[in-house]
Structures are given as structure tokens and as C-alpha cells.
Amino acid sequence: VQARVLDLRPAEGDPVRATGRAS
């Protein structure tokens, strides 16, 4: 569930950060 929240939250203004954190 945390991976989804990080993917949706950073995607709002930092898609690059979401990819690094999701990985």
C-alpha cells in the first residue's frame, strides 16, 4: 500500500522521485 501512495503522491510534482522510491 505504501508503494501506491508514493507512486501517486510524487507523481503530482516529482515523477522521477516516485520511480526512485518505488524501485
Coordinates of C-alpha atoms in Angstrom, one line a residue, residues 4-19:
R4 CA 1.0 3.0 -4.3
V5 CA 0.8 6.1 -2.1
L6 CA 4.4 7.1 -3.1
D7 CA 3.6 6.5 -6.7
L8 CA 0.5 8.8 -6.6
R9 CA 1.9 11.5 -4.3
P10 CA 5.3 12.3 -6.0
A11 CA 3.7 11.8 -9.4
E12 CA 1.9 15.0 -8.7
G13 CA 5.1 17.1 -9.0
D14 CA 8.0 14.7 -8.9
P15 CA 7.5 11.6 -11.1
V16 CA 11.3 11.0 -11.1
R17 CA 11.3 10.7 -7.3
A18 CA 8.4 8.3 -7.3
T19 CA 10.3 6.0 -9.6

